[in-house]
Amino acid sequence: DIQMTQSPSSLSASVGDRVTITCQASQDISNYLNWYQQKPGKAPKLLIYDASNLETGVPSRFSGSGSGTDFTFTISSLQPEDIATYYCQQYDNLPRTFGPGTKVDIK
Amino acid sequence: QVQLVQSGAEVKKPGASVKVSCKASGYTFTSYGISWVRQAPGQGLEWMGWISAYNGNTNYAQKLQGRVTMTTDTSTSTAYMELRSLRSDDTAVYYCARDSTPYSSSPYWGQGTLVTVSS
């Protein structure tokens, strides 16, 4: 199975800050990477697919980049409603595997 | 609009089976597949497998092979996930999600079903 790692595991930032999360795959996954946002008690929400494509309706402050094994997710200006856990997920190989998540809160 | 509505919470004893349903609406059911993902309390997300609603083809996570069966009923646009020989570490929220293929993204999710395994 492809192992996904994320860093940091948690972070605190101020409203308006730029937030960056990294995700690394244990092998080349091309650009077959999703980013999901999950709020407590809710289902995950797809934000980014194919590493850098913004899902319809998702605010443009969210972005993704990378290919191969190294990926980055960015919130350009953190908003209070962005408090959540963020997961990367690869879909190049089965089983699809998720990163362990990054919990984002407000400082 | 696309909706996936899952069945209610279940409490099961170790060794029992559970069958969770996921009723789809707002799209042509047989044009997509359904993935199942679970999340143990306070833990991350685990992909369990995928089923094509078109032809019933399945892909299961190796660690669940032999214990999980995914099926669909096209007459009611409903997908099912059955997990057998339940253990305490199967306690989790189980989600269904609409996918095009096993190698794709999941933009639509059900609300989740809590399955508690306890003696």
GROMACS .gro file of C-alpha atoms in nm:
model
  226
    1ASP     CA    1   0.000   0.000   0.000
    2ILE     CA    2   0.111   0.357  -0.062
    3GLN     CA    3   0.184   0.538   0.262
    4MET     CA    4   0.086   0.902   0.293
    5THR     CA    5   0.242   1.136   0.545
    6GLN     CA    6   0.136   1.488   0.633
    7SER     CA    7   0.298   1.770   0.823
    8PRO     CA    8   0.240   1.930   1.052
    9SER     CA    9  -0.006   1.715   1.245
   10SER     CA   10  -0.162   2.030   1.386
   11LEU     CA   11  -0.120   2.404   1.361
   12SER     CA   12  -0.258   2.724   1.507
   13ALA     CA   13  -0.272   3.038   1.298
   14SER     CA   14  -0.436   3.377   1.307
   15VAL     CA   15  -0.725   3.487   1.089
   16GLY     CA   16  -0.579   3.615   0.764
   17ASP     CA   17  -0.261   3.407   0.788
   18ARG     CA   18  -0.132   3.194   0.504
   19VAL     CA   19  -0.141   2.826   0.603
   20THR     CA   20   0.055   2.552   0.429
   21ILE     CA   21   0.026   2.175   0.475
   22THR     CA   22   0.253   1.925   0.307
   23CYS     CA   23   0.176   1.569   0.203
   24GLN     CA   24   0.426   1.309   0.091
   25ALA     CA   25   0.358   0.978  -0.081
   26SER     CA   26   0.580   0.673  -0.035
   27GLN     CA   27   0.599   0.634  -0.414
   28ASP     CA   28   0.524   0.832  -0.728
   29ILE     CA   29   0.151   0.895  -0.759
   30SER     CA   30   0.171   1.145  -1.045
   31ASN     CA   31  -0.101   1.403  -0.968
   32TYR     CA   32  -0.359   1.156  -0.835
   33LEU     CA   33  -0.411   1.338  -0.508
   34ASN     CA   34  -0.717   1.478  -0.334
   35TRP     CA   35  -0.744   1.719  -0.043
   36TYR     CA   36  -1.043   1.690   0.190
   37GLN     CA   37  -1.167   1.911   0.471
   38GLN     CA   38  -1.348   1.750   0.763
   39LYS     CA   39  -1.528   1.937   1.038
   40PRO     CA   40  -1.625   1.758   1.362
   41GLY     CA   41  -1.922   1.528   1.320
   42LYS     CA   42  -1.938   1.586   0.945
   43ALA     CA   43  -1.844   1.394   0.635
   44PRO     CA   44  -1.527   1.491   0.452
   45LYS     CA   45  -1.564   1.757   0.186
   46LEU     CA   46  -1.360   1.744  -0.134
   47LEU     CA   47  -1.165   2.066  -0.187
   48ILE     CA   48  -0.894   1.980  -0.441
   49TYR     CA   49  -0.866   1.694  -0.690
   50ASP     CA   50  -0.586   1.596  -0.929
   51ALA     CA   51  -0.349   1.775  -0.689
   52SER     CA   52  -0.433   2.126  -0.803
   53ASN     CA   53  -0.789   2.146  -0.935
   54LEU     CA   54  -1.038   2.334  -0.720
   55GLU     CA   55  -1.367   2.152  -0.673
   56THR     CA   56  -1.672   2.349  -0.787
   57GLY     CA   57  -1.797   2.592  -0.525
   58VAL     CA   58  -1.482   2.582  -0.312
   59PRO     CA   59  -1.342   2.927  -0.226
   60SER     CA   60  -1.036   3.034  -0.421
   61ARG     CA   61  -0.833   3.086  -0.103
   62PHE     CA   62  -0.777   2.709  -0.111
   63SER     CA   63  -0.514   2.576  -0.351
   64GLY     CA   64  -0.300   2.272  -0.411
   65SER     CA   65   0.020   2.194  -0.596
   66GLY     CA   66   0.274   1.923  -0.653
   67SER     CA   67   0.324   1.599  -0.838
   68GLY     CA   68   0.514   1.275  -0.796
   69THR     CA   69   0.566   1.231  -0.424
   70ASP     CA   70   0.549   1.582  -0.278
   71PHE     CA   71   0.237   1.794  -0.250
   72THR     CA   72   0.133   2.118  -0.085
   73PHE     CA   73  -0.205   2.250   0.025
   74THR     CA   74  -0.244   2.620   0.098
   75ILE     CA   75  -0.506   2.842   0.253
   76SER     CA   76  -0.407   3.190   0.139
   77SER     CA   77  -0.597   3.375   0.409
   78LEU     CA   78  -0.726   3.167   0.698
   79GLN     CA   79  -1.091   3.227   0.790
   80PRO     CA   80  -1.273   3.118   1.109
   81GLU     CA   81  -1.485   2.872   0.909
   82ASP     CA   82  -1.168   2.693   0.793
   83ILE     CA   83  -1.120   2.534   1.135
   84ALA     CA   84  -1.113   2.166   1.048
   85THR     CA   85  -0.891   1.867   0.987
   86TYR     CA   86  -0.743   1.838   0.639
   87TYR     CA   87  -0.657   1.506   0.477
   88CYS     CA   88  -0.467   1.423   0.160
   89GLN     CA   89  -0.562   1.103  -0.024
   90GLN     CA   90  -0.395   0.927  -0.313
   91TYR     CA   91  -0.595   0.746  -0.579
   92ASP     CA   92  -0.318   0.625  -0.806
   93ASN     CA   93  -0.316   0.276  -0.655
   94LEU     CA   94  -0.565   0.068  -0.462
   95PRO     CA   95  -0.628   0.076  -0.177
   96ARG     CA   96  -0.675   0.450  -0.183
   97THR     CA   97  -0.491   0.576   0.123
   98PHE     CA   98  -0.529   0.888   0.331
   99GLY     CA   99  -0.274   1.089   0.517
  100PRO     CA  100  -0.314   1.105   0.896
  101GLY     CA  101  -0.463   1.453   0.883
  102THR     CA  102  -0.366   1.805   0.986
  103LYS     CA  103  -0.579   1.979   1.245
  104VAL     CA  104  -0.604   2.353   1.187
  105ASP     CA  105  -0.730   2.595   1.449
  106ILE     CA  106  -0.730   2.963   1.522
  107LYS     CA  107  -0.464   3.116   1.742
  108GLN     CA  108  -2.921   1.768  -0.625
  109VAL     CA  109  -2.709   1.465  -0.548
  110GLN     CA  110  -2.792   1.312  -0.210
  111LEU     CA  111  -2.669   1.003  -0.032
  112VAL     CA  112  -2.874   0.911   0.275
  113GLN     CA  113  -2.743   0.639   0.502
  114SER     CA  114  -2.918   0.412   0.748
  115GLY     CA  115  -2.918   0.478   1.121
  116ALA     CA  116  -2.675   0.393   1.396
  117GLU     CA  117  -2.623   0.030   1.493
  118VAL     CA  118  -2.499  -0.146   1.804
  119LYS     CA  119  -2.366  -0.497   1.751
  120LYS     CA  120  -2.197  -0.764   1.958
  121PRO     CA  121  -1.855  -0.900   1.866
  122GLY     CA  122  -1.885  -1.171   1.604
  123ALA     CA  123  -2.209  -1.033   1.460
  124SER     CA  124  -2.265  -0.874   1.120
  125VAL     CA  125  -2.387  -0.531   1.020
  126LYS     CA  126  -2.535  -0.408   0.694
  127VAL     CA  127  -2.533  -0.034   0.625
  128SER     CA  128  -2.738   0.115   0.344
  129CYS     CA  129  -2.679   0.424   0.132
  130LYS     CA  130  -2.975   0.549  -0.074
  131ALA     CA  131  -2.881   0.769  -0.368
  132SER     CA  132  -3.089   1.033  -0.541
  133GLY     CA  133  -3.044   1.323  -0.779
  134TYR     CA  134  -2.841   1.137  -1.041
  135THR     CA  135  -2.844   0.823  -1.256
  136PHE     CA  136  -2.739   0.561  -1.004
  137THR     CA  137  -2.591   0.318  -1.255
  138SER     CA  138  -2.362   0.582  -1.406
  139TYR     CA  139  -2.138   0.589  -1.099
  140GLY     CA  140  -1.990   0.376  -0.828
  141ILE     CA  141  -1.998   0.395  -0.452
  142SER     CA  142  -1.698   0.392  -0.222
  143TRP     CA  143  -1.712   0.311   0.148
  144VAL     CA  144  -1.482   0.486   0.395
  145ARG     CA  145  -1.473   0.442   0.772
  146GLN     CA  146  -1.340   0.647   1.059
  147ALA     CA  147  -1.278   0.506   1.405
  148PRO     CA  148  -1.344   0.745   1.696
  149GLY     CA  149  -1.083   1.020   1.700
  150GLN     CA  150  -0.893   0.856   1.415
  151GLY     CA  151  -0.828   0.916   1.046
  152LEU     CA  152  -1.005   0.796   0.734
  153GLU     CA  153  -0.979   0.445   0.594
  154TRP     CA  154  -1.094   0.347   0.245
  155MET     CA  155  -1.278   0.014   0.254
  156GLY     CA  156  -1.359  -0.047  -0.109
  157TRP     CA  157  -1.566   0.045  -0.414
  158ILE     CA  158  -1.854  -0.103  -0.609
  159SER     CA  159  -1.973  -0.021  -0.958
  160ALA     CA  160  -2.347   0.044  -0.961
  161TYR     CA  161  -2.338  -0.034  -1.333
  162ASN     CA  162  -2.219  -0.395  -1.319
  163GLY     CA  163  -2.152  -0.477  -0.953
  164ASN     CA  164  -1.773  -0.501  -0.994
  165THR     CA  165  -1.596  -0.454  -0.663
  166ASN     CA  166  -1.253  -0.363  -0.528
  167TYR     CA  167  -1.200  -0.428  -0.158
  168ALA     CA  168  -0.920  -0.322   0.072
  169GLN     CA  169  -0.703  -0.628   0.130
  170LYS     CA  170  -0.731  -0.605   0.509
  171LEU     CA  171  -1.110  -0.646   0.488
  172GLN     CA  172  -1.118  -0.917   0.220
  173GLY     CA  173  -1.335  -1.205   0.334
  174ARG     CA  174  -1.527  -0.997   0.589
  175VAL     CA  175  -1.681  -0.725   0.371
  176THR     CA  176  -1.936  -0.744   0.092
  177MET     CA  177  -2.060  -0.447  -0.106
  178THR     CA  178  -2.374  -0.473  -0.314
  179THR     CA  179  -2.620  -0.249  -0.492
  180ASP     CA  180  -2.993  -0.261  -0.566
  181THR     CA  181  -3.049  -0.064  -0.885
  182SER     CA  182  -3.428  -0.083  -0.845
  183THR     CA  183  -3.404   0.136  -0.535
  184SER     CA  184  -3.075   0.317  -0.610
  185THR     CA  185  -2.932   0.185  -0.288
  186ALA     CA  186  -2.586   0.060  -0.204
  187TYR     CA  187  -2.511  -0.172   0.085
  188MET     CA  188  -2.200  -0.254   0.284
  189GLU     CA  189  -2.204  -0.567   0.498
  190LEU     CA  190  -1.925  -0.633   0.746
  191ARG     CA  191  -1.909  -0.972   0.920
  192SER     CA  192  -1.730  -1.114   1.224
  193LEU     CA  193  -1.734  -0.774   1.388
  194ARG     CA  194  -1.460  -0.683   1.636
  195SER     CA  195  -1.432  -0.393   1.875
  196ASP     CA  196  -1.190  -0.219   1.638
  197ASP     CA  197  -1.464  -0.209   1.374
  198THR     CA  198  -1.637   0.055   1.585
  199ALA     CA  199  -1.643   0.354   1.353
  200VAL     CA  200  -1.850   0.593   1.149
  201TYR     CA  201  -1.905   0.439   0.807
  202TYR     CA  202  -1.947   0.672   0.508
  203CYS     CA  203  -2.057   0.607   0.152
  204ALA     CA  204  -1.941   0.835  -0.128
  205ARG     CA  205  -2.019   0.862  -0.496
  206ASP     CA  206  -1.728   0.794  -0.730
  207SER     CA  207  -1.687   0.750  -1.101
  208THR     CA  208  -1.427   0.472  -1.071
  209PRO     CA  209  -1.217   0.319  -0.793
  210TYR     CA  210  -0.942   0.559  -0.905
  211SER     CA  211  -1.125   0.887  -0.866
  212SER     CA  212  -1.235   1.158  -0.627
  213SER     CA  213  -1.543   1.163  -0.405
  214PRO     CA  214  -1.732   1.491  -0.423
  215TYR     CA  215  -2.055   1.357  -0.269
  216TRP     CA  216  -2.078   1.182   0.067
  217GLY     CA  217  -2.345   1.035   0.289
  218GLN     CA  218  -2.395   1.166   0.640
  219GLY     CA  219  -2.225   0.868   0.802
  220THR     CA  220  -2.350   0.574   1.008
  221LEU     CA  221  -2.207   0.499   1.352
  222VAL     CA  222  -2.152   0.130   1.412
  223THR     CA  223  -2.064   0.040   1.768
  224VAL     CA  224  -1.931  -0.307   1.845
  225SER     CA  225  -1.956  -0.386   2.212
  226SER     CA  226  -2.033  -0.683   2.431
   0.00000   0.00000   0.00000
